[in-house]
Amino acid sequence: MALDFLTRYAANIVRSPFSILGSVRTATKRAGGTVHNHGGSPGKRLGVKKFSGLYFLVFVSTIMRCSSQPPDQYVIPGNIIVRQRGTVFHPGPHVKMGRDHTIYAMTPGYVRFYKEKWMRGQRSFVGLVLDRGEVLPRDEAERGRSRYCGLVNLKNPGPPQATINSA
């Protein structure tokens, strides 16, 4: 009787090596990975809001002309120029950076994007010029500092303002 049990047990071991441990379950479907945002979170509306005639694309190292935007966009104090996470663009003349790295205008003027050598690399800057033909970075040794005093230039009043007629 004992011999009969051993022969049956030995035959099962030869047939299946896992029969001693019991059944082994294997995956019949591949495990799926996790996804960030799950497609349900809204975008953060980041990016450049006011463009200059010539501006730098973040992913391309050459200067491109933007055809869908006006050549030089005029901004007034408080206008948001760039919304960003971190400092992709740094503030230049007549602009400031908010707590969330938003760059906004401090004076009325035209937006300019430019790059400067900084330490071992380059930095992208955003600044405002008071006259449409000016370029940044400004040669302060030759032309002096750009100052905005809030005065009205009667010879060159700037872009035309929309007026409302109450008639």
Coordinates of C-alpha atoms in Angstrom, one line a residue:
M1 CA 0.0 0.0 0.0
A2 CA 2.8 2.4 0.9
L3 CA 4.5 1.4 -2.4
D4 CA 1.4 2.3 -4.3
F5 CA 1.3 5.8 -2.8
L6 CA 5.0 6.4 -3.6
T7 CA 4.6 5.4 -7.2
R8 CA 1.6 7.7 -7.7
Y9 CA 3.5 10.6 -5.9
A10 CA 6.7 10.1 -8.1
A11 CA 4.6 10.0 -11.3
N12 CA 3.0 13.4 -10.4
I13 CA 6.5 14.9 -9.7
V14 CA 7.7 13.9 -13.1
R15 CA 4.6 15.3 -14.8
S16 CA 4.6 18.7 -13.1
P17 CA 7.5 20.1 -11.0
F18 CA 5.1 22.6 -9.2
S19 CA 2.7 20.0 -8.0
I20 CA 4.5 19.9 -4.6
L21 CA 3.8 23.7 -4.1
G22 CA 0.3 23.6 -5.4
S23 CA -1.0 25.6 -8.3
V24 CA 1.0 28.6 -9.6
R25 CA -1.0 31.4 -11.1
T26 CA 0.6 33.4 -13.9
A27 CA -0.6 36.7 -15.3
T28 CA -3.0 36.4 -18.2
K29 CA -3.1 40.1 -18.8
R30 CA -0.2 42.5 -18.9
A31 CA -0.2 45.1 -16.0
G32 CA -1.0 48.6 -17.1
G33 CA 1.1 51.6 -16.1
T34 CA 0.0 54.8 -14.4
V35 CA -0.8 58.0 -16.2
H36 CA -0.2 61.6 -14.8
N37 CA -3.2 63.9 -14.9
H38 CA -5.4 61.2 -16.4
G39 CA -6.5 63.6 -19.1
G40 CA -8.9 65.3 -16.8
S41 CA -6.9 68.3 -15.5
P42 CA -7.1 71.6 -17.3
G43 CA -4.1 73.2 -18.9
K44 CA -2.3 76.0 -16.9
R45 CA -2.4 78.6 -19.7
L46 CA 1.4 79.2 -19.6
G47 CA 3.5 80.8 -22.3
V48 CA 4.2 84.1 -24.0
K49 CA 1.2 86.4 -23.9
K50 CA 2.6 89.5 -25.7
F51 CA 5.0 89.1 -28.5
S52 CA 7.7 91.3 -30.1
G53 CA 8.4 91.4 -33.8
L54 CA 11.4 89.2 -33.4
Y55 CA 11.3 86.7 -30.6
F56 CA 13.1 83.5 -29.7
L57 CA 11.4 80.2 -29.8
V58 CA 12.3 78.1 -26.8
F59 CA 13.1 75.0 -28.8
V60 CA 14.8 76.6 -31.8
S61 CA 18.1 78.6 -31.4
T62 CA 17.4 80.9 -34.4
I63 CA 15.4 84.0 -34.5
M64 CA 12.0 83.5 -36.1
R65 CA 9.4 86.1 -37.2
C66 CA 5.9 85.4 -35.9
S67 CA 3.4 85.8 -38.7
S68 CA 0.2 85.3 -36.7
Q69 CA 0.9 88.1 -34.2
P70 CA 1.3 91.8 -34.7
P71 CA 4.9 92.8 -35.4
D72 CA 5.4 94.9 -32.2
Q73 CA 2.8 94.6 -29.4
Y74 CA 2.3 97.6 -27.2
V75 CA 1.8 97.0 -23.5
I76 CA 0.6 99.2 -20.6
P77 CA 1.6 98.9 -17.0
G78 CA 0.3 95.7 -15.4
N79 CA 0.0 93.7 -18.7
I80 CA 1.2 90.1 -18.4
I81 CA 4.0 89.4 -20.9
V82 CA 5.0 85.8 -20.0
R83 CA 3.4 83.3 -17.7
Q84 CA 5.9 80.5 -16.8
R85 CA 6.9 77.9 -14.2
G86 CA 10.5 78.7 -13.2
T87 CA 12.6 81.3 -15.0
V88 CA 12.7 80.4 -18.6
F89 CA 12.7 84.2 -19.3
H90 CA 14.3 86.7 -17.0
P91 CA 13.1 90.3 -16.5
G92 CA 14.9 93.0 -18.4
P93 CA 14.4 96.8 -18.4
H94 CA 10.9 98.2 -17.4
V95 CA 9.5 94.7 -16.4
K96 CA 9.2 92.9 -13.1
M97 CA 8.8 89.3 -12.0
G98 CA 5.9 88.2 -9.8
R99 CA 5.9 85.5 -7.1
D100 CA 4.9 82.8 -9.6
H101 CA 7.6 83.9 -12.1
T102 CA 5.1 85.9 -14.2
I103 CA 6.8 88.7 -16.1
Y104 CA 4.6 91.9 -16.3
A105 CA 5.1 95.4 -17.6
M106 CA 5.9 98.3 -15.3
T107 CA 5.8 101.1 -18.0
P108 CA 4.0 101.5 -21.4
G109 CA 6.2 100.4 -24.3
Y110 CA 7.0 97.7 -26.8
V111 CA 8.0 94.1 -25.9
R112 CA 11.5 92.9 -26.8
F113 CA 13.0 89.4 -26.3
Y114 CA 16.8 89.1 -26.3
K115 CA 19.6 86.8 -25.1
E116 CA 22.7 87.7 -23.2
K117 CA 25.8 85.8 -22.1
W118 CA 25.4 85.0 -18.5
M119 CA 28.1 83.1 -16.5
R120 CA 28.9 80.1 -18.6
G121 CA 25.8 80.1 -20.8
Q122 CA 23.0 82.3 -22.1
R123 CA 19.9 83.7 -20.6
S124 CA 16.7 84.8 -22.3
F125 CA 15.5 88.2 -21.2
V126 CA 12.2 90.1 -21.7
G127 CA 12.3 93.9 -21.7
L128 CA 10.3 96.9 -22.8
V129 CA 11.5 99.7 -25.1
L130 CA 9.8 103.1 -25.0
D131 CA 10.2 103.8 -28.8
R132 CA 9.3 101.3 -31.5
G133 CA 12.8 101.3 -33.2
E134 CA 14.9 100.6 -30.1
V135 CA 16.7 97.3 -29.6
L136 CA 17.8 95.5 -26.5
P137 CA 20.2 95.0 -24.9
R138 CA 20.8 98.8 -24.7
D139 CA 24.3 100.2 -25.0
E140 CA 24.2 102.3 -21.8
A141 CA 27.7 103.6 -22.3
E142 CA 26.7 105.3 -25.6
R143 CA 23.0 106.1 -25.1
G144 CA 22.6 106.2 -21.4
R145 CA 20.0 104.6 -19.3
S146 CA 16.4 104.3 -20.5
R147 CA 14.2 106.2 -18.0
Y148 CA 10.4 106.5 -17.9
C149 CA 9.2 109.4 -15.8
G150 CA 5.4 109.1 -16.6
L151 CA 5.4 112.3 -18.7
V152 CA 3.5 112.7 -21.9
N153 CA 5.6 113.3 -25.0
L154 CA 3.5 115.7 -27.1
K155 CA 5.7 115.1 -30.2
N156 CA 5.3 111.3 -30.2
P157 CA 2.2 110.4 -28.2
G158 CA 2.5 106.6 -28.9
P159 CA -0.1 104.3 -30.4
P160 CA -3.6 105.7 -31.0
Q161 CA -6.0 105.1 -28.1
A162 CA -9.6 104.1 -28.7
T163 CA -12.2 106.7 -27.7
I164 CA -15.8 106.2 -26.7
N165 CA -18.3 108.7 -28.0
S166 CA -21.3 109.2 -25.7
A167 CA -23.9 110.5 -28.1

